[in-house]
Amino acid sequence: MRRTSLGSTGISVSRFCLGTMMLGSWGNADHSDCVRLVHTALDAGVNFIDTADMYAGGETEEIVGKALKGRRDDVVLATKVHFPMGDDPNHGGNSRRWIRREVENSLRRLGTDYLDLYQIHRPDPSTDIDETLSVLSDLVREGKVMAIGSSDFSAEQIVEARWTAERRGHVPFHTEQPPYSLFMRGVERSVLPTAQRYGMGVMTWSPLASGWLTGRFRKGRGDGIGELGSFRSDMIPYKFDQSLPGNARKLAIVEELVELAAECGLPVSHLAVAFVLTHPAVSSVIIGPRTVEQLTDLLAGAEVTLDDAVLDRLDALVAPGTDLNPSDADYTPPHFADASLRRLPPQRRGA
């Protein structure tokens, strides 16, 4: 398994990072099988594992903790905080109060006394970035966290966080974790170049576009949603709704990708993952298998590289910087979702 440095942290990580969202009740409920999956990844040379407190309500972190007993020191372990962990509105977000409490919960569930990377899972408009960076910096100085990162931050939010850290004497974000695939290339416009400009490590997620780029979902073979299981079909149906033009376009492009992959002697999934790793800003790509068989299939493509001729053909299919289905975005800024944030109040209109 190839290795690279995680940005400017000096931490050496495998080019594949094991994503664990499917371990536990959201995907594979068999804990023993999940532990076997983690061990299979480690034995294959993967030394980078990404999880989050909210995955299966904390169950996933507990599974990862079981799997790493006796092997913790050889693993670069990353987790995330932000999403609600209960009905109490204070049990979530990016506040000092919540992060200080939840990092202890994650450490307990993971069975460790330190985290190699602690990430803010999403931006939180209700919390000043100064407060978030302040408590994260305290955790770094205390030795509970080695490095800190962001996830799904826009380029301007990355810049704001960097400037705030410099002006307030905080530890800056060392990494960014954006979604990136052949079908979701929007981050190429500014997020990836900005992260690169600041020397941040980039660990991208969803290289297979939530299953679209496995080659399983084809024209004339149904929409494939039934194969996804209840989690994906219930939680993110907008990514598969064929009435949306972007999703209809995905089906057409998959057919062309199947042909291109065959010419290259590759499965579509290997082509898709290799594409992501080609970008110079990307340190590691997160793969999220549910079974050992899925993991083994992806690991077989770990050494695949693509030449310029193939990359040019991929650019012709999906233009650089393009998201085929804008609805695929997993974070919507409040000023997009709340009309009152982009309109003058009635009494000021026409003034």
GROMACS .gro file of C-alpha atoms in nm:
model
  351
    1MET     CA    1   0.000   0.000   0.000
    2ARG     CA    2   0.147   0.333  -0.106
    3ARG     CA    3   0.201   0.598   0.162
    4THR     CA    4   0.209   0.977   0.164
    5SER     CA    5   0.239   1.257   0.417
    6LEU     CA    6  -0.088   1.394   0.552
    7GLY     CA    7  -0.036   1.752   0.442
    8SER     CA    8   0.228   1.924   0.652
    9THR     CA    9   0.159   1.719   0.968
   10GLY     CA   10   0.451   1.482   0.916
   11ILE     CA   11   0.211   1.191   0.968
   12SER     CA   12   0.255   0.910   0.713
   13VAL     CA   13  -0.075   0.767   0.592
   14SER     CA   14  -0.179   0.504   0.340
   15ARG     CA   15  -0.332   0.629   0.016
   16PHE     CA   16  -0.644   0.434   0.109
   17CYS     CA   17  -0.821   0.535   0.428
   18LEU     CA   18  -1.073   0.293   0.575
   19GLY     CA   19  -1.406   0.471   0.622
   20THR     CA   20  -1.627   0.302   0.880
   21MET     CA   21  -1.976   0.448   0.837
   22MET     CA   22  -2.111   0.109   0.724
   23LEU     CA   23  -1.984  -0.071   1.035
   24GLY     CA   24  -2.269  -0.121   1.279
   25SER     CA   25  -2.645  -0.086   1.252
   26TRP     CA   26  -2.627   0.150   0.953
   27GLY     CA   27  -2.467  -0.122   0.743
   28ASN     CA   28  -2.310  -0.438   0.884
   29ALA     CA   29  -2.460  -0.522   1.223
   30ASP     CA   30  -2.228  -0.822   1.278
   31HIS     CA   31  -1.957  -0.684   1.506
   32SER     CA   32  -1.728  -0.983   1.460
   33ASP     CA   33  -1.744  -0.944   1.083
   34CYS     CA   34  -1.675  -0.572   1.116
   35VAL     CA   35  -1.368  -0.640   1.328
   36ARG     CA   36  -1.251  -0.888   1.065
   37LEU     CA   37  -1.297  -0.621   0.799
   38VAL     CA   38  -1.082  -0.373   0.991
   39HIS     CA   39  -0.811  -0.635   1.045
   40THR     CA   40  -0.816  -0.725   0.675
   41ALA     CA   41  -0.754  -0.360   0.588
   42LEU     CA   42  -0.469  -0.330   0.839
   43ASP     CA   43  -0.308  -0.652   0.718
   44ALA     CA   44  -0.319  -0.515   0.362
   45GLY     CA   45  -0.120  -0.207   0.462
   46VAL     CA   46  -0.398   0.043   0.535
   47ASN     CA   47  -0.286   0.240   0.841
   48PHE     CA   48  -0.546   0.520   0.826
   49ILE     CA   49  -0.899   0.479   0.973
   50ASP     CA   50  -1.174   0.742   0.970
   51THR     CA   51  -1.488   0.726   1.181
   52ALA     CA   52  -1.729   0.968   1.354
   53ASP     CA   53  -1.918   0.991   1.681
   54MET     CA   54  -2.256   1.002   1.506
   55TYR     CA   55  -2.214   0.686   1.299
   56ALA     CA   56  -2.481   0.448   1.428
   57GLY     CA   57  -2.513   0.666   1.739
   58GLY     CA   58  -2.162   0.584   1.864
   59GLU     CA   59  -2.177   0.211   1.787
   60THR     CA   60  -1.925   0.242   1.505
   61GLU     CA   61  -1.662   0.401   1.728
   62GLU     CA   62  -1.708   0.113   1.973
   63ILE     CA   63  -1.655  -0.140   1.693
   64VAL     CA   64  -1.340   0.038   1.579
   65GLY     CA   65  -1.217   0.040   1.938
   66LYS     CA   66  -1.263  -0.337   1.959
   67ALA     CA   67  -1.081  -0.390   1.631
   68LEU     CA   68  -0.780  -0.180   1.734
   69LYS     CA   69  -0.707  -0.354   2.064
   70GLY     CA   70  -0.339  -0.443   2.053
   71ARG     CA   71  -0.286  -0.254   1.725
   72ARG     CA   72  -0.366   0.106   1.819
   73ASP     CA   73  -0.012   0.245   1.801
   74ASP     CA   74   0.028   0.139   1.437
   75VAL     CA   75  -0.288   0.317   1.322
   76VAL     CA   76  -0.358   0.679   1.233
   77LEU     CA   77  -0.703   0.715   1.389
   78ALA     CA   78  -0.940   0.994   1.291
   79THR     CA   79  -1.288   1.074   1.417
   80LYS     CA   80  -1.531   1.364   1.387
   81VAL     CA   81  -1.771   1.577   1.594
   82HIS     CA   82  -2.066   1.804   1.511
   83PHE     CA   83  -2.390   1.617   1.444
   84PRO     CA   84  -2.651   1.575   1.721
   85MET     CA   85  -2.597   1.291   1.964
   86GLY     CA   86  -2.938   1.311   2.128
   87ASP     CA   87  -3.241   1.538   2.160
   88ASP     CA   88  -3.072   1.800   2.377
   89PRO     CA   89  -2.974   2.091   2.146
   90ASN     CA   90  -2.648   2.127   2.340
   91HIS     CA   91  -2.548   1.769   2.247
   92GLY     CA   92  -2.413   1.864   1.907
   93GLY     CA   93  -2.254   2.149   1.714
   94ASN     CA   94  -1.909   2.305   1.731
   95SER     CA   95  -1.918   2.482   2.068
   96ARG     CA   96  -1.648   2.457   2.333
   97ARG     CA   97  -1.904   2.306   2.570
   98TRP     CA   98  -1.994   2.021   2.337
   99ILE     CA   99  -1.652   1.947   2.189
  100ARG     CA  100  -1.492   1.932   2.532
  101ARG     CA  101  -1.752   1.678   2.643
  102GLU     CA  102  -1.778   1.473   2.324
  103VAL     CA  103  -1.407   1.422   2.272
  104GLU     CA  104  -1.405   1.233   2.602
  105ASN     CA  105  -1.696   1.019   2.482
  106SER     CA  106  -1.516   0.936   2.158
  107LEU     CA  107  -1.194   0.848   2.342
  108ARG     CA  108  -1.391   0.615   2.570
  109ARG     CA  109  -1.577   0.445   2.285
  110LEU     CA  110  -1.258   0.404   2.082
  111GLY     CA  111  -1.064   0.270   2.381
  112THR     CA  112  -0.775   0.512   2.341
  113ASP     CA  113  -0.628   0.812   2.522
  114TYR     CA  114  -0.546   1.015   2.211
  115LEU     CA  115  -0.672   1.084   1.860
  116ASP     CA  116  -0.438   1.132   1.567
  117LEU     CA  117  -0.692   1.352   1.388
  118TYR     CA  118  -1.005   1.518   1.530
  119GLN     CA  119  -1.230   1.678   1.269
  120ILE     CA  120  -1.523   1.918   1.265
  121HIS     CA  121  -1.781   1.718   1.069
  122ARG     CA  122  -1.966   2.020   0.928
  123PRO     CA  123  -1.958   2.400   0.965
  124ASP     CA  124  -2.173   2.547   1.244
  125PRO     CA  125  -2.298   2.900   1.168
  126SER     CA  126  -2.419   2.940   1.526
  127THR     CA  127  -2.066   2.905   1.669
  128ASP     CA  128  -1.780   3.147   1.607
  129ILE     CA  129  -1.491   2.965   1.441
  130ASP     CA  130  -1.266   3.132   1.701
  131GLU     CA  131  -1.440   2.936   1.977
  132THR     CA  132  -1.415   2.609   1.787
  133LEU     CA  133  -1.046   2.651   1.708
  134SER     CA  134  -0.978   2.761   2.065
  135VAL     CA  135  -1.104   2.440   2.225
  136LEU     CA  136  -0.944   2.224   1.953
  137SER     CA  137  -0.612   2.398   2.018
  138ASP     CA  138  -0.646   2.323   2.390
  139LEU     CA  139  -0.698   1.954   2.309
  140VAL     CA  140  -0.385   1.952   2.092
  141ARG     CA  141  -0.178   2.116   2.367
  142GLU     CA  142  -0.312   1.867   2.620
  143GLY     CA  143  -0.200   1.578   2.398
  144LYS     CA  144  -0.549   1.433   2.355
  145VAL     CA  145  -0.546   1.527   1.986
  146MET     CA  146  -0.245   1.528   1.753
  147ALA     CA  147  -0.396   1.720   1.459
  148ILE     CA  148  -0.728   1.886   1.374
  149GLY     CA  149  -0.929   1.907   1.055
  150SER     CA  150  -1.248   2.023   0.886
  151SER     CA  151  -1.501   1.840   0.671
  152ASP     CA  152  -1.725   1.982   0.397
  153PHE     CA  153  -1.594   2.335   0.453
  154SER     CA  154  -1.611   2.574   0.161
  155ALA     CA  155  -1.297   2.748   0.036
  156GLU     CA  156  -1.396   3.072   0.208
  157GLN     CA  157  -1.458   2.890   0.536
  158ILE     CA  158  -1.116   2.725   0.511
  159VAL     CA  159  -0.958   3.069   0.458
  160GLU     CA  160  -1.154   3.225   0.746
  161ALA     CA  161  -1.043   2.945   0.978
  162ARG     CA  162  -0.681   2.986   0.870
  163TRP     CA  163  -0.684   3.362   0.925
  164THR     CA  164  -0.857   3.325   1.260
  165ALA     CA  165  -0.596   3.073   1.375
  166GLU     CA  166  -0.312   3.303   1.271
  167ARG     CA  167  -0.459   3.614   1.436
  168ARG     CA  168  -0.572   3.445   1.758
  169GLY     CA  169  -0.276   3.214   1.808
  170HIS     CA  170  -0.474   2.893   1.757
  171VAL     CA  171  -0.367   2.565   1.600
  172PRO     CA  172  -0.490   2.574   1.237
  173PHE     CA  173  -0.684   2.302   1.063
  174HIS     CA  174  -0.436   2.050   0.927
  175THR     CA  175  -0.678   1.864   0.698
  176GLU     CA  176  -1.000   1.897   0.499
  177GLN     CA  177  -1.238   1.611   0.415
  178PRO     CA  178  -1.459   1.690   0.112
  179PRO     CA  179  -1.674   1.464  -0.106
  180TYR     CA  180  -1.500   1.402  -0.438
  181SER     CA  181  -1.575   1.169  -0.726
  182LEU     CA  182  -1.614   1.165  -1.103
  183PHE     CA  183  -1.977   1.269  -1.050
  184MET     CA  184  -1.902   1.536  -0.790
  185ARG     CA  185  -1.609   1.746  -0.908
  186GLY     CA  186  -1.718   2.083  -0.772
  187VAL     CA  187  -1.441   2.086  -0.511
  188GLU     CA  188  -1.187   2.114  -0.791
  189ARG     CA  189  -1.289   2.478  -0.842
  190SER     CA  190  -1.168   2.620  -0.511
  191VAL     CA  191  -1.173   2.377  -0.217
  192LEU     CA  192  -0.888   2.155  -0.334
  193PRO     CA  193  -0.666   2.441  -0.458
  194THR     CA  194  -0.724   2.631  -0.131
  195ALA     CA  195  -0.637   2.329   0.082
  196GLN     CA  196  -0.329   2.278  -0.133
  197ARG     CA  197  -0.231   2.643  -0.093
  198TYR     CA  198  -0.230   2.608   0.285
  199GLY     CA  199  -0.048   2.274   0.289
  200MET     CA  200  -0.348   2.087   0.425
  201GLY     CA  201  -0.387   1.713   0.392
  202VAL     CA  202  -0.699   1.616   0.198
  203MET     CA  203  -0.886   1.293   0.264
  204THR     CA  204  -1.179   1.266   0.025
  205TRP     CA  205  -1.494   1.064   0.077
  206SER     CA  206  -1.752   0.894  -0.149
  207PRO     CA  207  -1.518   0.817  -0.443
  208LEU     CA  208  -1.785   0.576  -0.576
  209ALA     CA  209  -2.059   0.844  -0.559
  210SER     CA  210  -2.275   0.651  -0.309
  211GLY     CA  211  -2.253   0.336  -0.522
  212TRP     CA  212  -2.312   0.487  -0.866
  213LEU     CA  213  -1.954   0.416  -0.972
  214THR     CA  214  -1.950   0.049  -0.877
  215GLY     CA  215  -2.093  -0.040  -1.219
  216ARG     CA  216  -2.392  -0.213  -1.058
  217PHE     CA  217  -2.652   0.047  -1.157
  218ARG     CA  218  -2.706   0.034  -1.533
  219LYS     CA  219  -2.966   0.142  -1.785
  220GLY     CA  220  -3.246  -0.108  -1.828
  221ARG     CA  221  -3.160  -0.291  -1.507
  222GLY     CA  222  -3.379  -0.096  -1.262
  223ASP     CA  223  -3.266   0.206  -1.067
  224GLY     CA  224  -3.053   0.002  -0.826
  225ILE     CA  225  -3.203   0.160  -0.516
  226GLY     CA  226  -3.319  -0.174  -0.382
  227GLU     CA  227  -2.957  -0.290  -0.374
  228LEU     CA  228  -2.855  -0.002  -0.153
  229GLY     CA  229  -3.034  -0.114   0.161
  230SER     CA  230  -3.263   0.097   0.374
  231PHE     CA  231  -2.996   0.335   0.501
  232ARG     CA  232  -2.903   0.490   0.168
  233SER     CA  233  -3.243   0.465   0.003
  234ASP     CA  234  -3.414   0.622   0.305
  235MET     CA  235  -3.150   0.874   0.411
  236ILE     CA  236  -3.029   1.006   0.075
  237PRO     CA  237  -3.300   0.931  -0.184
  238TYR     CA  238  -3.225   1.256  -0.369
  239LYS     CA  239  -2.899   1.105  -0.487
  240PHE     CA  240  -3.091   0.838  -0.681
  241ASP     CA  241  -3.413   1.012  -0.787
  242GLN     CA  242  -3.428   0.952  -1.164
  243SER     CA  243  -3.658   1.254  -1.213
  244LEU     CA  244  -3.359   1.479  -1.140
  245PRO     CA  245  -3.166   1.558  -1.461
  246GLY     CA  246  -2.830   1.513  -1.293
  247ASN     CA  247  -2.916   1.161  -1.182
  248ALA     CA  248  -3.049   1.070  -1.525
  249ARG     CA  249  -2.719   1.193  -1.668
  250LYS     CA  250  -2.533   0.965  -1.427
  251LEU     CA  251  -2.692   0.658  -1.582
  252ALA     CA  252  -2.582   0.762  -1.930
  253ILE     CA  253  -2.226   0.831  -1.819
  254VAL     CA  254  -2.200   0.501  -1.632
  255GLU     CA  255  -2.249   0.323  -1.964
  256GLU     CA  256  -1.956   0.510  -2.114
  257LEU     CA  257  -1.744   0.451  -1.804
  258VAL     CA  258  -1.810   0.077  -1.825
  259GLU     CA  259  -1.672   0.078  -2.180
  260LEU     CA  260  -1.371   0.289  -2.087
  261ALA     CA  261  -1.293   0.075  -1.784
  262ALA     CA  262  -1.310  -0.239  -2.000
  263GLU     CA  263  -1.061  -0.087  -2.245
  264CYS     CA  264  -0.830  -0.023  -1.949
  265GLY     CA  265  -0.882  -0.374  -1.816
  266LEU     CA  266  -1.029  -0.241  -1.493
  267PRO     CA  267  -1.353  -0.257  -1.297
  268VAL     CA  268  -1.536   0.076  -1.294
  269SER     CA  269  -1.476   0.105  -0.918
  270HIS     CA  270  -1.098   0.089  -0.962
  271LEU     CA  271  -1.113   0.350  -1.237
  272ALA     CA  272  -1.320   0.579  -1.014
  273VAL     CA  273  -1.094   0.553  -0.709
  274ALA     CA  274  -0.777   0.595  -0.915
  275PHE     CA  275  -0.925   0.911  -1.068
  276VAL     CA  276  -0.962   1.071  -0.724
  277LEU     CA  277  -0.606   0.984  -0.623
  278THR     CA  278  -0.472   1.151  -0.937
  279HIS     CA  279  -0.544   1.501  -0.807
  280PRO     CA  280  -0.225   1.646  -0.653
  281ALA     CA  281  -0.413   1.791  -0.354
  282VAL     CA  282  -0.548   1.451  -0.242
  283SER     CA  283  -0.351   1.271   0.027
  284SER     CA  284  -0.582   0.976   0.082
  285VAL     CA  285  -0.916   0.850  -0.046
  286ILE     CA  286  -1.170   0.713   0.201
  287ILE     CA  287  -1.322   0.382   0.099
  288GLY     CA  288  -1.631   0.270   0.291
  289PRO     CA  289  -1.694  -0.103   0.239
  290ARG     CA  290  -1.974  -0.282   0.422
  291THR     CA  291  -1.829  -0.632   0.382
  292VAL     CA  292  -1.488  -0.795   0.367
  293GLU     CA  293  -1.563  -0.892   0.007
  294GLN     CA  294  -1.624  -0.529  -0.092
  295LEU     CA  295  -1.303  -0.427   0.085
  296THR     CA  296  -1.100  -0.697  -0.089
  297ASP     CA  297  -1.232  -0.586  -0.426
  298LEU     CA  298  -1.130  -0.224  -0.364
  299LEU     CA  299  -0.789  -0.317  -0.223
  300ALA     CA  300  -0.713  -0.501  -0.549
  301GLY     CA  301  -0.712  -0.160  -0.722
  302ALA     CA  302  -0.481   0.014  -0.477
  303GLU     CA  303  -0.190   0.038  -0.722
  304VAL     CA  304  -0.390   0.147  -1.028
  305THR     CA  305  -0.274   0.466  -1.198
  306LEU     CA  306  -0.431   0.643  -1.495
  307ASP     CA  307  -0.245   0.798  -1.788
  308ASP     CA  308  -0.325   1.135  -1.943
  309ALA     CA  309  -0.520   0.984  -2.231
  310VAL     CA  310  -0.766   0.819  -1.992
  311LEU     CA  311  -0.791   1.131  -1.776
  312ASP     CA  312  -0.866   1.340  -2.084
  313ARG     CA  313  -1.153   1.108  -2.172
  314LEU     CA  314  -1.288   1.134  -1.818
  315ASP     CA  315  -1.273   1.514  -1.842
  316ALA     CA  316  -1.474   1.492  -2.163
  317LEU     CA  317  -1.743   1.287  -1.988
  318VAL     CA  318  -1.768   1.510  -1.680
  319ALA     CA  319  -1.614   1.855  -1.709
  320PRO     CA  320  -1.369   1.957  -1.433
  321GLY     CA  321  -1.536   2.146  -1.149
  322THR     CA  322  -1.881   2.002  -1.230
  323ASP     CA  323  -2.131   1.839  -0.993
  324LEU     CA  324  -2.371   1.637  -1.206
  325ASN     CA  325  -2.648   1.657  -0.946
  326PRO     CA  326  -2.623   1.971  -0.728
  327SER     CA  327  -2.864   1.803  -0.484
  328ASP     CA  328  -2.586   1.559  -0.392
  329ALA     CA  329  -2.430   1.826  -0.169
  330ASP     CA  330  -2.437   1.708   0.193
  331TYR     CA  331  -2.404   2.057   0.341
  332THR     CA  332  -2.629   2.347   0.242
  333PRO     CA  333  -2.534   2.691   0.381
  334PRO     CA  334  -2.813   2.845   0.591
  335HIS     CA  335  -2.848   3.143   0.355
  336PHE     CA  336  -2.949   2.896   0.082
  337ALA     CA  337  -3.199   2.708   0.295
  338ASP     CA  338  -3.353   2.999   0.489
  339ALA     CA  339  -3.506   3.266   0.263
  340SER     CA  340  -3.509   3.524   0.544
  341LEU     CA  341  -3.128   3.529   0.541
  342ARG     CA  342  -3.112   3.654   0.183
  343ARG     CA  343  -3.399   3.907   0.188
  344LEU     CA  344  -3.432   4.247   0.345
  345PRO     CA  345  -3.707   4.268   0.608
  346PRO     CA  346  -4.033   4.412   0.465
  347GLN     CA  347  -3.992   4.748   0.640
  348ARG     CA  348  -3.658   4.808   0.469
  349ARG     CA  349  -3.755   4.713   0.118
  350GLY     CA  350  -3.771   5.005  -0.119
  351ALA     CA  351  -3.584   5.231   0.123
   0.00000   0.00000   0.00000
